XYZ file of C-alpha atoms in Angstrom:
410
model
C 128.737 93.602 50.411
C 124.955 92.635 51.731
C 124.478 91.072 54.753
C 123.005 87.974 53.216
C 120.218 86.556 55.503
C 118.662 83.171 54.540
C 115.223 81.876 55.619
C 114.339 78.159 55.789
C 110.932 77.348 55.473
C 107.847 79.588 54.667
C 105.335 78.421 56.880
C 103.621 80.988 59.393
C 106.682 81.617 61.018
C 109.374 81.806 58.492
C 106.748 84.441 56.332
C 106.741 86.502 59.044
C 110.625 86.673 59.883
C 111.119 87.307 55.956
C 108.659 89.993 55.657
C 109.344 91.930 58.782
C 113.209 91.748 57.912
C 112.685 92.973 54.194
C 110.094 95.627 55.359
C 112.292 96.849 58.437
C 115.996 96.741 56.590
C 117.612 98.946 54.178
C 117.575 96.665 50.766
C 120.930 98.406 50.025
C 122.611 96.632 52.640
C 120.304 93.422 53.323
C 119.712 90.479 51.016
C 117.073 87.969 52.154
C 116.375 84.932 50.322
C 113.651 82.558 51.581
C 113.830 78.596 50.522
C 110.951 76.462 50.491
C 109.925 73.355 48.975
C 106.297 74.054 48.085
C 105.788 77.249 46.046
C 102.623 77.951 47.936
C 101.736 79.240 51.394
C 99.980 76.322 53.355
C 97.767 76.327 55.613
C 98.838 73.890 57.906
C 96.188 74.228 60.380
C 93.650 73.716 57.916
C 95.304 70.228 56.080
C 92.628 68.130 57.654
C 90.340 69.856 55.612
C 92.115 69.381 52.568
C 92.216 65.590 52.984
C 88.356 65.768 53.887
C 87.856 66.945 50.343
C 87.577 70.560 50.859
C 88.774 73.236 49.162
C 91.612 75.556 51.100
C 93.180 78.518 49.899
C 96.944 78.049 49.042
C 98.213 81.755 48.055
C 101.494 81.724 45.868
C 104.709 82.350 47.851
C 105.714 84.423 45.132
C 102.454 87.132 45.253
C 102.681 86.742 49.444
C 106.496 87.893 49.366
C 105.794 90.062 46.506
C 105.758 93.542 48.708
C 108.736 92.649 50.378
C 112.321 92.515 48.778
C 112.943 88.754 49.798
C 113.448 86.721 46.843
C 111.727 82.981 47.040
C 113.836 79.742 46.101
C 111.627 76.982 45.789
C 113.817 74.191 46.699
C 114.360 71.596 49.462
C 117.390 71.843 51.981
C 119.110 69.050 52.319
C 122.109 70.390 54.510
C 123.169 73.132 56.977
C 126.882 73.714 57.444
C 127.138 76.390 60.377
C 130.626 76.405 60.534
C 131.050 77.465 56.886
C 127.802 79.044 56.885
C 126.606 77.357 54.006
C 122.756 75.789 53.295
C 122.802 72.796 50.397
C 119.200 72.993 48.281
C 117.985 70.547 45.900
C 115.603 71.946 43.059
C 114.772 71.020 39.577
C 117.792 72.585 38.304
C 119.815 70.269 40.297
C 120.316 72.474 43.402
C 123.132 74.300 44.503
C 124.911 76.340 48.133
C 123.467 79.325 49.826
C 125.889 81.276 51.871
C 124.449 83.413 54.757
C 125.400 85.890 57.558
C 122.227 85.110 59.490
C 120.128 82.314 59.247
C 116.579 81.825 60.216
C 115.940 77.937 60.560
C 112.047 77.193 60.278
C 111.460 74.224 58.843
C 108.856 72.744 60.906
C 107.659 69.270 61.450
C 106.492 66.136 60.319
C 104.505 63.248 61.501
C 106.062 60.788 63.840
C 106.141 57.419 63.376
C 106.961 56.696 66.980
C 109.083 53.969 65.653
C 106.138 51.913 65.138
C 106.509 49.075 62.346
C 104.573 49.752 59.265
C 103.508 53.528 59.560
C 105.960 54.723 56.992
C 105.050 52.094 54.599
C 101.163 51.966 55.168
C 99.853 55.022 57.235
C 98.556 58.184 55.853
C 99.082 61.500 57.739
C 98.133 65.288 57.363
C 101.332 66.914 58.471
C 101.797 68.397 54.852
C 100.294 69.240 52.028
C 101.441 66.455 49.672
C 100.652 63.809 52.501
C 96.917 65.527 52.770
C 96.282 65.299 49.138
C 97.405 61.850 49.007
C 95.294 60.776 51.591
C 92.187 62.620 49.864
C 92.810 60.577 46.752
C 92.764 57.841 48.847
C 89.418 58.392 50.367
C 87.929 59.389 46.912
C 88.828 55.839 45.741
C 86.979 54.372 48.807
C 84.221 56.429 48.557
C 83.574 55.296 45.356
C 82.940 51.845 46.805
C 79.671 50.523 47.197
C 80.277 49.886 50.617
C 82.061 52.827 51.461
C 85.600 52.091 53.722
C 86.875 52.274 57.365
C 88.978 54.788 58.196
C 90.982 54.216 61.715
C 92.468 57.710 62.793
C 95.441 56.996 65.397
C 95.911 59.553 67.615
C 93.949 61.673 70.498
C 96.006 64.821 70.168
C 94.211 68.046 68.322
C 95.030 66.827 64.732
C 93.675 63.231 65.050
C 90.260 64.780 66.833
C 89.779 67.320 63.761
C 91.064 64.504 61.009
C 88.571 62.237 62.516
C 85.729 64.766 62.812
C 85.997 66.473 59.419
C 86.455 63.250 57.584
C 82.921 61.595 58.968
C 81.197 65.041 58.510
C 82.527 65.594 55.097
C 82.421 61.949 54.041
C 79.604 60.071 55.985
C 79.622 57.040 53.551
C 82.704 56.312 55.541
C 83.031 54.732 58.816
C 85.374 56.538 61.498
C 87.233 55.422 64.203
C 89.267 57.351 66.411
C 91.813 55.297 68.535
C 93.173 57.502 71.842
C 95.925 56.300 73.782
C 94.435 57.545 76.680
C 91.132 58.976 78.042
C 89.527 60.861 74.748
C 90.217 64.833 75.110
C 92.573 64.001 78.433
C 94.092 67.779 77.755
C 90.699 69.358 78.029
C 88.582 70.021 80.994
C 85.477 67.503 82.088
C 83.160 70.215 80.325
C 84.886 70.085 76.655
C 85.555 66.253 77.365
C 81.928 65.937 77.384
C 81.362 68.102 74.555
C 83.823 66.152 72.315
C 82.484 62.951 73.086
C 78.773 64.079 72.058
C 80.213 65.391 68.797
C 81.639 61.973 68.004
C 78.440 60.409 68.710
C 76.881 62.910 66.459
C 79.301 62.409 63.615
C 79.481 58.537 64.010
C 82.884 58.467 65.128
C 83.627 55.323 67.335
C 86.169 56.209 69.810
C 88.723 53.426 71.289
C 90.323 54.627 74.328
C 93.521 53.588 76.402
C 94.795 51.626 73.357
C 98.525 51.707 72.351
C 99.651 50.577 68.653
C 101.788 47.893 67.893
C 102.172 47.792 64.281
C 100.422 49.001 61.207
C 99.545 46.625 58.406
C 98.102 47.376 54.819
C 94.499 46.552 56.220
C 94.692 46.391 59.757
C 96.298 47.841 62.902
C 97.308 45.537 65.551
C 97.215 47.024 69.433
C 99.454 45.975 72.412
C 96.500 44.566 74.228
C 95.996 42.071 71.357
C 93.083 43.727 69.961
C 93.191 43.892 65.963
C 91.413 46.949 63.831
C 90.796 46.549 60.409
C 91.412 49.875 58.389
C 90.729 50.625 54.714
C 92.685 54.089 55.466
C 95.026 54.394 58.501
C 95.641 58.172 59.563
C 98.685 58.306 61.386
C 98.201 61.486 63.843
C 100.222 60.438 66.858
C 102.690 63.129 67.362
C 105.386 65.437 65.170
C 108.892 65.343 64.899
C 111.427 67.701 63.519
C 113.532 66.892 60.101
C 116.909 65.595 61.100
C 118.806 68.472 59.355
C 119.624 70.571 62.498
C 120.738 67.196 64.602
C 123.148 66.331 61.503
C 124.272 70.278 61.239
C 126.407 69.891 64.613
C 123.877 72.980 66.082
C 123.102 72.270 69.554
C 119.635 70.384 69.665
C 117.685 68.190 71.936
C 117.325 64.545 71.890
C 114.077 64.980 69.759
C 116.341 67.365 67.346
C 114.858 70.782 68.235
C 117.627 73.593 68.227
C 118.044 74.803 71.516
C 117.771 78.583 71.653
C 118.353 81.238 73.990
C 115.569 83.547 75.339
C 116.293 85.678 72.023
C 115.798 82.592 69.701
C 119.334 82.472 68.696
C 121.327 79.030 68.590
C 123.192 78.374 71.972
C 125.774 76.781 69.902
C 125.990 78.895 66.757
C 125.127 82.852 67.282
C 124.369 83.812 63.564
C 121.691 80.503 63.985
C 118.211 81.450 65.026
C 115.336 78.929 64.950
C 111.616 79.528 65.257
C 108.223 77.549 65.520
C 108.264 73.829 65.597
C 112.200 73.602 65.010
C 112.942 75.583 68.007
C 113.266 74.341 71.703
C 112.011 77.187 73.598
C 111.010 77.985 76.714
C 107.878 80.066 77.955
C 107.549 82.678 80.193
C 106.355 79.622 82.536
C 109.673 77.862 82.322
C 108.057 75.265 80.366
C 109.058 74.292 76.806
C 106.515 76.022 73.976
C 104.571 73.142 72.254
C 104.513 72.975 68.467
C 102.033 74.709 67.540
C 100.794 77.993 64.992
C 100.837 80.153 67.948
C 104.275 79.375 69.485
C 105.426 79.771 65.687
C 104.153 83.297 65.887
C 105.904 84.571 69.219
C 108.882 82.709 68.546
C 109.005 84.200 65.037
C 108.124 88.059 66.663
C 111.161 87.477 69.166
C 113.820 86.384 66.431
C 113.029 89.257 64.384
C 113.340 91.619 66.786
C 116.308 90.012 68.092
C 118.258 90.126 64.915
C 116.860 93.880 64.008
C 118.432 95.039 67.092
C 121.596 93.300 66.796
C 122.059 94.141 63.226
C 120.921 97.870 63.640
C 122.392 98.378 67.162
C 119.142 99.195 68.623
C 117.429 97.774 71.561
C 116.184 94.237 71.480
C 112.510 94.088 72.482
C 111.392 91.427 74.664
C 108.100 89.542 72.909
C 105.909 87.527 75.534
C 106.419 83.642 75.175
C 103.038 82.408 76.320
C 100.744 79.660 75.650
C 96.863 80.626 76.441
C 94.779 77.582 75.022
C 93.667 75.428 72.227
C 91.389 75.638 69.752
C 89.999 72.711 67.661
C 87.441 72.243 65.027
C 84.412 69.279 64.923
C 83.874 69.602 61.834
C 82.847 72.698 59.777
C 79.772 73.790 62.072
C 81.126 72.590 65.742
C 84.028 73.473 67.606
C 86.090 73.769 71.365
C 88.113 76.584 72.586
C 89.638 75.716 75.958
C 92.220 78.100 77.442
C 94.883 76.654 79.658
C 96.635 78.228 83.122
C 100.338 79.756 83.506
C 100.759 75.676 84.142
C 99.628 74.521 81.302
C 96.689 73.143 82.618
C 92.909 73.461 81.644
C 90.338 76.080 82.780
C 87.631 74.328 84.027
C 85.170 76.720 81.597
C 85.236 75.867 78.048
C 83.449 77.228 74.976
C 81.958 74.674 72.441
C 79.395 74.678 69.427
C 78.669 77.221 67.019
C 80.301 80.278 68.801
C 83.318 78.147 68.734
C 83.345 77.419 65.194
C 83.103 81.041 64.564
C 85.829 81.800 66.873
C 87.940 79.172 65.089
C 87.185 80.290 61.543
C 88.421 83.650 62.317
C 91.617 82.759 64.070
C 92.205 80.581 60.750
C 91.377 83.609 58.594
C 93.524 85.752 60.567
C 96.651 83.369 60.142
C 95.747 83.440 56.751
C 95.505 86.894 56.200
C 98.498 87.618 58.370
C 100.552 84.746 56.431
C 99.451 86.539 53.131
C 100.665 90.156 54.234
C 103.639 90.033 56.407
C 104.570 93.838 55.941
C 100.917 95.305 57.023
C 101.136 97.859 59.328
C 104.860 97.607 59.664
C 106.907 101.483 59.561
C 107.925 102.371 56.138
C 111.353 103.636 57.222
C 114.433 101.206 57.065
C 117.080 100.457 59.177
C 120.715 100.878 58.509
C 123.030 97.747 59.489
C 125.902 98.476 61.452
C 129.091 96.840 62.097
C 128.546 93.707 64.412
C 131.308 93.902 67.098
C 133.693 91.118 66.339
C 133.400 89.693 70.037
C 129.642 89.570 69.613
C 129.895 87.747 66.314
C 131.798 84.957 67.413
C 131.043 84.566 71.255
C 128.291 81.920 71.602
C 124.681 82.710 72.727
C 124.828 79.845 75.357
C 121.866 80.384 77.811
C 121.977 79.523 81.567
C 120.892 75.670 81.917
C 118.590 74.380 84.272
C 119.053 71.083 86.348
C 116.499 69.459 83.790
C 119.022 70.737 80.934
C 116.539 73.030 79.656
C 117.464 76.509 78.486
C 116.386 79.004 81.217
C 114.751 82.147 80.603
């Protein structure tokens, strides 16, 4: 019987895992199924551009995976039963169940409402392609009004900054305000903060700092200090949260619902489950949890694949670096910031801004798309045979040592 590998999610991490495993394992011994709710490969790093009205490539996942033995199941994951090794999905045909021997959990994250009343009912976000398209349609309607409209972006992280500047540049008829919980660009160096503020001034983005949102209504946002901000479109970019599926399944998760993994991205409670990307609570080489990001998805997916290949084929498990080197943030199409960080995740004094940074940002996005669309490029053609997994290995928990703070140690 073939070893059944099921990959949940086909973002940057999921596609890499499925493509690499499909290229390296013998198709006579391994069966790989990719489950994804969207039939297209979504460039999540560019969803703010989609919302702003720009055309962004979205290759068909069937074409992306065409060079691999992996088969695509377009469906929504509704539940995971790690005790029975079972995944429940829903699709146009009514759904069904998928059994697995090895599971790669890569479902990513969604916008987090932070418990703020009215966010779910009245706010837009750019965390998924349907959400970005919904915002785009609303901005189109606002743009047809003689007086334009007011757009309020809540959140001073990278997503909020990119959304505010992109919308302001692409839709100059709209009045855009960026609401920051702290000082604008607080995670950046002093020079980068000055560049960011100058970019907001150039694009006409008004900035409200040190503000805490208490409620979102249909046409306004209420702040804790009593400030009321009128808004025809409130864009919520105040953080991300993972789906509740992992927590409901009985897998060991953090308070935020991310799957706790060891150094090889293996679940500490269920050794036949691996988590990658935003879904994984992975500790980087600096002893800190890796942030939710495309870069983290790449490193964790590479490590999970190396571990799965090593364990299934009886080979050595390669150790992939788990690092976070910095941030790149676009400020419209012709400007950007590149900010490197040190080993303690603090911004380094120097930064790169302007047209050169925009070209670097574009190159990073292009590379991410190309790599996602060619998941097997450069990999060896030779297939590896699966060996029998020792019973003790199959049943033993993959629990990692715990630090005093409750984090998995590396």
